Structures are given as C-alpha cells and as structure tokens.
C-alpha positions as a Markdown table, in Angstrom:
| # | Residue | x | y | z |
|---|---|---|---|---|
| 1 | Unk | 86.0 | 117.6 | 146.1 |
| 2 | Unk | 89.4 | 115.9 | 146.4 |
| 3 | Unk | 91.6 | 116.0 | 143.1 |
| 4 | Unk | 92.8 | 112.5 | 142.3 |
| 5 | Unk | 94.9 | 112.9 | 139.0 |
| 6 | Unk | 95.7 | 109.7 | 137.4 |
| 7 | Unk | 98.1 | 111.5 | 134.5 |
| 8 | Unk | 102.2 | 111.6 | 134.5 |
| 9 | Unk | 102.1 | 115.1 | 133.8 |
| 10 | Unk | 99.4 | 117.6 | 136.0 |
| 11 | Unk | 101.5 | 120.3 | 137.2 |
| 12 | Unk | 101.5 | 119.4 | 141.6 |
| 13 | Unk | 100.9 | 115.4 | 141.8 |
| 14 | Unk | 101.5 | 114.0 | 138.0 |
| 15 | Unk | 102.6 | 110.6 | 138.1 |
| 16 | Unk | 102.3 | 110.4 | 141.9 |
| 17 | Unk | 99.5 | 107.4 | 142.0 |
| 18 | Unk | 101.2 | 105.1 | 139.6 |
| 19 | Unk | 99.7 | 101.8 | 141.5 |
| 20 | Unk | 96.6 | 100.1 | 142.8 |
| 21 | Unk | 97.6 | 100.5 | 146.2 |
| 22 | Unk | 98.5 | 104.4 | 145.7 |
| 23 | Unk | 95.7 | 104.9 | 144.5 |
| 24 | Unk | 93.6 | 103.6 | 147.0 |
| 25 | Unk | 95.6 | 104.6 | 150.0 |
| 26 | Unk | 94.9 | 108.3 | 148.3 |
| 27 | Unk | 91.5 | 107.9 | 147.8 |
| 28 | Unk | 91.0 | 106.4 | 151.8 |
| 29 | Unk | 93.0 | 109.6 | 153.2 |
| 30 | Unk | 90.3 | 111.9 | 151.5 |
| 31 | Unk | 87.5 | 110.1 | 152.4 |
| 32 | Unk | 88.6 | 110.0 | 155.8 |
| 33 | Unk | 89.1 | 114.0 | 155.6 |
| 34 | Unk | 86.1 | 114.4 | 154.4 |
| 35 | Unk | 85.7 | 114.5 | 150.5 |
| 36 | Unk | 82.3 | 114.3 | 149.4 |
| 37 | Unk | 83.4 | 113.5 | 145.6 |
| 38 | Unk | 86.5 | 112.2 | 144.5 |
| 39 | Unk | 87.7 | 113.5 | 141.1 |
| 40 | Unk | 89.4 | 111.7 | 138.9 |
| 41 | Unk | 91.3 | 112.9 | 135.7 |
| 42 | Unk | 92.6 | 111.4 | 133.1 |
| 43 | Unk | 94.1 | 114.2 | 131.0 |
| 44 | Unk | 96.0 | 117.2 | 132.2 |
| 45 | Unk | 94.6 | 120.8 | 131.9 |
| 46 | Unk | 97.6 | 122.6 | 132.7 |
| 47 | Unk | 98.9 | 125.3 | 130.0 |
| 48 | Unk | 100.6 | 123.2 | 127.3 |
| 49 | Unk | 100.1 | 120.0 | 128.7 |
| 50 | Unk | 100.1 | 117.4 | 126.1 |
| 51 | Unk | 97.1 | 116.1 | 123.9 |
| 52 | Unk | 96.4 | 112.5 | 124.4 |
| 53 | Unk | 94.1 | 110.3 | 122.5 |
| 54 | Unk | 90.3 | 109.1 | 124.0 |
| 55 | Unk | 91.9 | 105.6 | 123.9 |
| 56 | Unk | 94.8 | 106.8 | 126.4 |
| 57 | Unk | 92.7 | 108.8 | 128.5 |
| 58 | Unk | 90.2 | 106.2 | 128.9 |
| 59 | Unk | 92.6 | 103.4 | 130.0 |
| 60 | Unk | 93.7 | 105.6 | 132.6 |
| 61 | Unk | 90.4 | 106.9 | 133.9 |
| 62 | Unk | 87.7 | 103.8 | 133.8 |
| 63 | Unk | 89.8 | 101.2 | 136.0 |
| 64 | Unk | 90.7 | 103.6 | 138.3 |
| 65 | Unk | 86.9 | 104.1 | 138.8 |
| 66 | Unk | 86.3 | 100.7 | 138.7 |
| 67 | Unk | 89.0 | 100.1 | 141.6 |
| 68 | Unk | 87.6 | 102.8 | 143.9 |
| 69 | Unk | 84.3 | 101.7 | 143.9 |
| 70 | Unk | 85.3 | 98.3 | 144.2 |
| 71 | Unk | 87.4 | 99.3 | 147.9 |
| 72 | Unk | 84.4 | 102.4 | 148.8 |
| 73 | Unk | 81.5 | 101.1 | 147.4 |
| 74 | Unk | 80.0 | 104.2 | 148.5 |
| 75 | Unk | 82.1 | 106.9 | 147.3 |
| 76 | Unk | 80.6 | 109.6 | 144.6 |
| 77 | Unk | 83.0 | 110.1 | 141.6 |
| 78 | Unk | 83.2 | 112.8 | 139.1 |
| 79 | Unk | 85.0 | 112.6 | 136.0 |
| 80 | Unk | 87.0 | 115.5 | 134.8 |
| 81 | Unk | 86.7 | 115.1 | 131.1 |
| 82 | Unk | 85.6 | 117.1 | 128.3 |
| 83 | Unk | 85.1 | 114.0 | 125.5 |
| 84 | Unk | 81.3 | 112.6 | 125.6 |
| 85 | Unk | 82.7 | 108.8 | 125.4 |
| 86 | Unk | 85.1 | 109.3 | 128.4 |
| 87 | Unk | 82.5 | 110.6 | 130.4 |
| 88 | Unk | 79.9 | 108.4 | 128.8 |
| 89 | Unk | 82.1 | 105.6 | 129.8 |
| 90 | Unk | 83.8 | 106.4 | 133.2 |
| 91 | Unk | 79.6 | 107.0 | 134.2 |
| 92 | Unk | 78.7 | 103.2 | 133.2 |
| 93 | Unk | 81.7 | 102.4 | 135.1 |
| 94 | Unk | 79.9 | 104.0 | 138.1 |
| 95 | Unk | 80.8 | 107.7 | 138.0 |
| 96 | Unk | 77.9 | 110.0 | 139.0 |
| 97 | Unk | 79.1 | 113.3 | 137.8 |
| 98 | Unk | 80.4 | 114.8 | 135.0 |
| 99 | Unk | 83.2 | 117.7 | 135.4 |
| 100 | Unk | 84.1 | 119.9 | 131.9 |
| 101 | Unk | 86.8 | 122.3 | 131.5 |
| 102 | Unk | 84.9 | 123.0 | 128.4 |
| 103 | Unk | 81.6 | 123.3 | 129.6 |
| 104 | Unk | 80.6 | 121.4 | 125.9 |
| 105 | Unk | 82.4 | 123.5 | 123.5 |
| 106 | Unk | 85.6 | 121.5 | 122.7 |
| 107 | Unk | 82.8 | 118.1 | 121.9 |
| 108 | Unk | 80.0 | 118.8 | 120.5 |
| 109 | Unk | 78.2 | 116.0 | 121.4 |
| 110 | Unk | 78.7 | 116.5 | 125.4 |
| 111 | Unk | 75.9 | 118.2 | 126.6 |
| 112 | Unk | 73.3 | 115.3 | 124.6 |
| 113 | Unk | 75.2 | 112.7 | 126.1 |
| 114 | Unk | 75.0 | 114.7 | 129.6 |
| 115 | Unk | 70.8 | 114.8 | 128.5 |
| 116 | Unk | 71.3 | 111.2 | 128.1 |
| 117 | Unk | 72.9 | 110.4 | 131.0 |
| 118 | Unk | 70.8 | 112.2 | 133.0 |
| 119 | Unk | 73.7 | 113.2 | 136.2 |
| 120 | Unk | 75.0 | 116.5 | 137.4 |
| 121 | Unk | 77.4 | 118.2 | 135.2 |
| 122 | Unk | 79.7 | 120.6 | 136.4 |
| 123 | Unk | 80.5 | 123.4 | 133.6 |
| 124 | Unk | 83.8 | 125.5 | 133.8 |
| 125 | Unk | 84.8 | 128.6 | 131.9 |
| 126 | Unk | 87.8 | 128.4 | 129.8 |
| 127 | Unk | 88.6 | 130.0 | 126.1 |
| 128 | Unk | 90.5 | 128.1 | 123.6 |
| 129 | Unk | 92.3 | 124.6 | 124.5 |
| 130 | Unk | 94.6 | 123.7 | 127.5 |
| 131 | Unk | 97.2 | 123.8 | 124.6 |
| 132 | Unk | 96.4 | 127.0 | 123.7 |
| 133 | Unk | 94.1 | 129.2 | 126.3 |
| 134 | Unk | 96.9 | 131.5 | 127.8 |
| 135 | Unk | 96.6 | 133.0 | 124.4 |
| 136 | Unk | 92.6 | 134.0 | 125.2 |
| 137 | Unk | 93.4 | 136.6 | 128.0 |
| 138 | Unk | 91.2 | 139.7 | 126.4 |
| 139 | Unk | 87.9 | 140.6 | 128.0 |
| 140 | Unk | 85.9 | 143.6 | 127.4 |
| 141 | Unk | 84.8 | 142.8 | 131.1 |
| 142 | Unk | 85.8 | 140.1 | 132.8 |
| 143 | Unk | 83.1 | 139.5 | 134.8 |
| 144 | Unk | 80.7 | 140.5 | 132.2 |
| 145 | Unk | 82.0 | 137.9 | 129.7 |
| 146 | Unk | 82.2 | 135.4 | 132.3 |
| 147 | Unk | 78.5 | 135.5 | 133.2 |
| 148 | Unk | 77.4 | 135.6 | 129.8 |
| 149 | Unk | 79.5 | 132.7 | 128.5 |
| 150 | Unk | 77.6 | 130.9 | 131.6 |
| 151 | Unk | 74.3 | 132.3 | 130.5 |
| 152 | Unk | 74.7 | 130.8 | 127.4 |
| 153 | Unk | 75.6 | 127.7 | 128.2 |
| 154 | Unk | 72.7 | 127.3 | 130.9 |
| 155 | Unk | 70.4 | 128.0 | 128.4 |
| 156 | Unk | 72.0 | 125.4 | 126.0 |
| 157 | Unk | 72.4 | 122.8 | 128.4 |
| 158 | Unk | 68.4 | 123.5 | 129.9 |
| 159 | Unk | 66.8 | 123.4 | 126.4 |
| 160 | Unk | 68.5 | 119.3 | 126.1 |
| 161 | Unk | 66.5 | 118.7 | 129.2 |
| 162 | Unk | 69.7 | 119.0 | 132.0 |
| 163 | Unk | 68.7 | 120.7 | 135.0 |
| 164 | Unk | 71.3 | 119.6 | 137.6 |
| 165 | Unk | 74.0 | 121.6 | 136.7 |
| 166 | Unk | 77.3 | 123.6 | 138.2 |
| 167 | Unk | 79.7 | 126.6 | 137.7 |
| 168 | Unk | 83.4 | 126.7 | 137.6 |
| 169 | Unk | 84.7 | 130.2 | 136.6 |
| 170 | Unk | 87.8 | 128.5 | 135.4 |
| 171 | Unk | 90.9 | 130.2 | 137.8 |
| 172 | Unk | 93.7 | 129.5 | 135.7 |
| 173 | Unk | 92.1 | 128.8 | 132.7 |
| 174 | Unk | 92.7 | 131.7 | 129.7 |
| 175 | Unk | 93.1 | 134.2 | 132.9 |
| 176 | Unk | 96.5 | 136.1 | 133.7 |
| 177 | Unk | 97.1 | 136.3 | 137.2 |
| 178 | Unk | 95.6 | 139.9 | 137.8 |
| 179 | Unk | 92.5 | 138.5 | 136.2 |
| 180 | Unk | 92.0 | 135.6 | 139.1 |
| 181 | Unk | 92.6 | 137.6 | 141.4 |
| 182 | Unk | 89.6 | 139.6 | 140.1 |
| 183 | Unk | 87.4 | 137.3 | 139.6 |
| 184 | Unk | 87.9 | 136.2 | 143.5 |
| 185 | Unk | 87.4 | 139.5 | 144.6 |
| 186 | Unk | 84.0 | 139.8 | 142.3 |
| 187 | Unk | 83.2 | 136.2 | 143.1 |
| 188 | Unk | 79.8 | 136.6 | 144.7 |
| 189 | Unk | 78.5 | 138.0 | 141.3 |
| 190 | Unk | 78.7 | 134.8 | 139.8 |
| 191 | Unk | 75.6 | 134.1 | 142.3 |
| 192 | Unk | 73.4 | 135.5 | 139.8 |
| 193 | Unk | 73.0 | 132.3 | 138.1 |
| 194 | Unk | 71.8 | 130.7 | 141.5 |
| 195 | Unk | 73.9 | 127.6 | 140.5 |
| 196 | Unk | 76.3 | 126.1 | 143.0 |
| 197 | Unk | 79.9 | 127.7 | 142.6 |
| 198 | Unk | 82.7 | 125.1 | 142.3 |
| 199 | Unk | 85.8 | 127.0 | 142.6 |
| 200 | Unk | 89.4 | 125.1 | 142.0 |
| 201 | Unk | 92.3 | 127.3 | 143.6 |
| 202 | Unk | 94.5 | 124.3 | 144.9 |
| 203 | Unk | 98.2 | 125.1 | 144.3 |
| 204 | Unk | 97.7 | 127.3 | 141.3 |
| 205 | Unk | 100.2 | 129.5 | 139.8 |
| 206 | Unk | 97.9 | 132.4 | 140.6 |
| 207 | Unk | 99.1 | 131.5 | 144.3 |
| 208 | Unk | 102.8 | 130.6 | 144.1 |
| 209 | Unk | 103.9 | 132.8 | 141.6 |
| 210 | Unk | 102.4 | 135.6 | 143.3 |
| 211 | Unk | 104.6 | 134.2 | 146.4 |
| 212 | Unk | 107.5 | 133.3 | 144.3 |
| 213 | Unk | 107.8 | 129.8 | 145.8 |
| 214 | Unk | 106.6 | 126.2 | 144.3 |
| 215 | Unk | 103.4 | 124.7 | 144.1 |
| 216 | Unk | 104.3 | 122.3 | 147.0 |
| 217 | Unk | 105.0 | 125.4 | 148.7 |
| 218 | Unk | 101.3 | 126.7 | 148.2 |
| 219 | Unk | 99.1 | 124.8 | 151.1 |
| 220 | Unk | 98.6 | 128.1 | 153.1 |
| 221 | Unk | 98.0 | 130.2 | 149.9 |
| 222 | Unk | 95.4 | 127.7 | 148.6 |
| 223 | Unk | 93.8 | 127.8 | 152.2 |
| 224 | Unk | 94.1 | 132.1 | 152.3 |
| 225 | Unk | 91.8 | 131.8 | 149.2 |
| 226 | Unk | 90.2 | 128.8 | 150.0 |
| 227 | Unk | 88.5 | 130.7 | 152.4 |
| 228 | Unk | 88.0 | 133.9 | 150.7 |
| 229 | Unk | 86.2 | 132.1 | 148.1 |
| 230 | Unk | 83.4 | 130.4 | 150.6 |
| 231 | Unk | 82.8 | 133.8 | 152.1 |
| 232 | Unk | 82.0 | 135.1 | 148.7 |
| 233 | Unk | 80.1 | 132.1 | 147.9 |
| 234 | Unk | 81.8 | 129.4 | 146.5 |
| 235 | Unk | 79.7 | 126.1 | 147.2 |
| 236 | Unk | 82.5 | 123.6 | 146.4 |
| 237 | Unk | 86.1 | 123.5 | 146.9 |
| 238 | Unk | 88.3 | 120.8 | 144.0 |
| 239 | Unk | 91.4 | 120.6 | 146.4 |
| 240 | Unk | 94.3 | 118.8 | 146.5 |
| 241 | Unk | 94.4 | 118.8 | 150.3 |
| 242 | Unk | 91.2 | 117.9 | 151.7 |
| 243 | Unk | 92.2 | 118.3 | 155.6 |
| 244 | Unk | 92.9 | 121.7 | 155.3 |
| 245 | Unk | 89.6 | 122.4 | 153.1 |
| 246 | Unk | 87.2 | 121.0 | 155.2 |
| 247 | Unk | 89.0 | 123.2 | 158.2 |
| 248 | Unk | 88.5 | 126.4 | 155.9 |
| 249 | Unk | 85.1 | 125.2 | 155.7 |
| 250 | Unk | 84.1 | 124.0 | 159.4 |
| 251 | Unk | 85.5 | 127.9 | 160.5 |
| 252 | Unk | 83.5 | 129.7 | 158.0 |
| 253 | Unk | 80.6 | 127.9 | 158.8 |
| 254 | Unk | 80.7 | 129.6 | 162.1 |
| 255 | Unk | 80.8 | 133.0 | 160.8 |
| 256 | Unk | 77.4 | 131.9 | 159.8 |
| 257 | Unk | 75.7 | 130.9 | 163.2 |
C-alpha cells in the first residue's frame, strides 16, 4: 500500500504533492514499484496535527481520487479517513476501500455507512484523537487490550452485515516507543483474529528516534522492520517507499519455498 498524503502537514512528505502533475508522477512511480493500493489522505494523523473541517478534508481528498483514476484507470484506492461522508464520498468518486485510524469510534455513523457501502474496511487501533492519543499510553496488557479492542469491533462491524474487513495495530498511535516495539515482537498474536494484518512502520518516530536521526533518514529502519513484521505475519505493508517494500517482500517470500 503506497502512502500518498495530500495534507501540508503529515510529518515525512506534507505538502510535497502540491500539483496535478506531482501527484500523478507519485502515483506512476508506485505503481510501477508495485503498489497494489494507493492511499490517499486527506487529514494528518500525526500527534498534534491540526483538526480540519470535512469540508477541507474533502476538497483535498475526492479530486485527487478523481485525477488518479482518470490517468490509471485501473488502480485500487483506499481512503484514509475516519468521517462516514469523506469516505462515503471519496468511494463514489471511485475509491474501493475504506482505511480508519478510528476503526468507527471517533464517527459514529462509519461502520453503517461501511454496511452500506458494502467494500473492505481496514480498522486500526488507536485511543483517544490524533490531537490527543499520546496521552492514552496505559495498558493493563498491551497485547491483551489490543486484541480485545479488535474483538469488539469485529463483532460490531459483523452484526451491520461487513465481512471484508482488516487489522491495523496502530504503531504510533497512543503507543510510546517501548510499546511498538512490543507489539512487533508479539506481532503474530494478532493472528488470532484470522484477519489480514496491515501494519504501517514507514518512517516512524518509533524508528528514527530510536536512531536519533530524521525521518528522511529512516528508509533502512522502516525496511529492518518492514521485514520483521512479514515474518511475524503482517499481510500488508502502508509504506512510503514502495521499491524497498516490495524487495522486503520478494526476499521473505523465499524463506517460504
């Protein structure tokens, strides 16, 4: 899944596809590599990144969609929103998957319009807000919590009628640094739900901080876990760098053979 954020402010590439023909130039490099979806955001996630209305987010999210499909007819785009309209919206535009930091709880109307919809949604675990998750950082078990918060939500999600559906245990996301790295190293648990893992490592602070360099610094970190994360069973990889991914994932393939 390559990350195409269409917001001045995500914390590696904000404000770096600011044209049509940025855009598409990005969009034809990760096909090229090898994306299967191409994700497009409208609204930062990072820690205190700033709130921004539906009106905003929409303007930047459904003529970008629009303009891909119109130059790759045949790409498959996910839409990393958690507001029902956006993604209501951006999937009449042409998206066919739904991607939620919130996995439903910050709209309460997400998961019908997901029923509604009827495409693949892909739920994430976060606490809180971007605004405010770094302040959710308590677990009685990490793990534990993780996999019933999932739980939950399956069972929410499956009594509305949506059966196509896709972890993300949320690195980054209400976690201290310590805490990703556990989660990695318990990874394969999460196969309990038999769901497809999505797991989103690209550039994090969880890698450069740990290095002390930047997050343009952090390609051969995100590939270090990258790869980790597919031999514990991560299904999908939401990368910046799509090149390097699908390397991590031809060699690990072969440990397979």
């Amino acid at each position: 899944m390559g990350i195409l954020n269409v917001t001045p402010d995500s914390f590696y590439d904000g404000g770096n596809y600011k044209n049509s023909m940025a855009i598409v130039s990005q969009v034809k490099n990760m096909i090229e590599q090898g994306a299967t979806f191409i994700d497009v955001g409208g609204y930062s996630s990072r820690p205190n990144a700033d709130d921004i209305s539906v009106a905003e987010e929409l303007d930047r999210v459904v003529p970008i969609i629009e303009l891909i499909l119109k130059e790759f007819p045949e790409t498959l785009i996910s839409v990393d929103t958690f507001r029902s309209e956006v993604a209501e919206q951006a999937v009449n535009a042409g998206a066919c998957l739904v991607n939620d930091i919130s996995a439903g709880h910050l709209d309460e109307n997400m998961l019908s319009t997901i029923a509604k919809l009827n495409v693949p949604y892909i739920m994430m675990h976060m606490k809180g807000t971007p605004q405010t998750m770094q302040q959710f950082i308590n677990y009685s078990n990490l793990l534990k919590d993780i996999l019933f918060y999932f739980s939950e939500r399956m069972a929410k999600a499956r009594a509305l009628g949506i059966v196509d559906m896709i972890i993300d245990p949320g690195f980054g996301f209400a976690k201290t640094i310590a805490q990703n790295y556990e989660l990695l190293n318990k990874l394969e648990l999460l196969k309990i739900t038999e769901l497809p893992i999505l797991v989103g490592l690209s550039r994090k602070s969880m890698i450069y901080k740990s290095l002390d360099i930047s997050p343009e610094e952090a390609l051969n970190g995100t590939t270090v876990l990258n790869t980790i994360a597919l031999q514990k069973g991560a299904t999908i990889l939401r990368v910046h760098d799509v090149k390097e991914a699908m390397e991590c994932i031809t060699l690990t393939q072969q440990l397979q053979t």
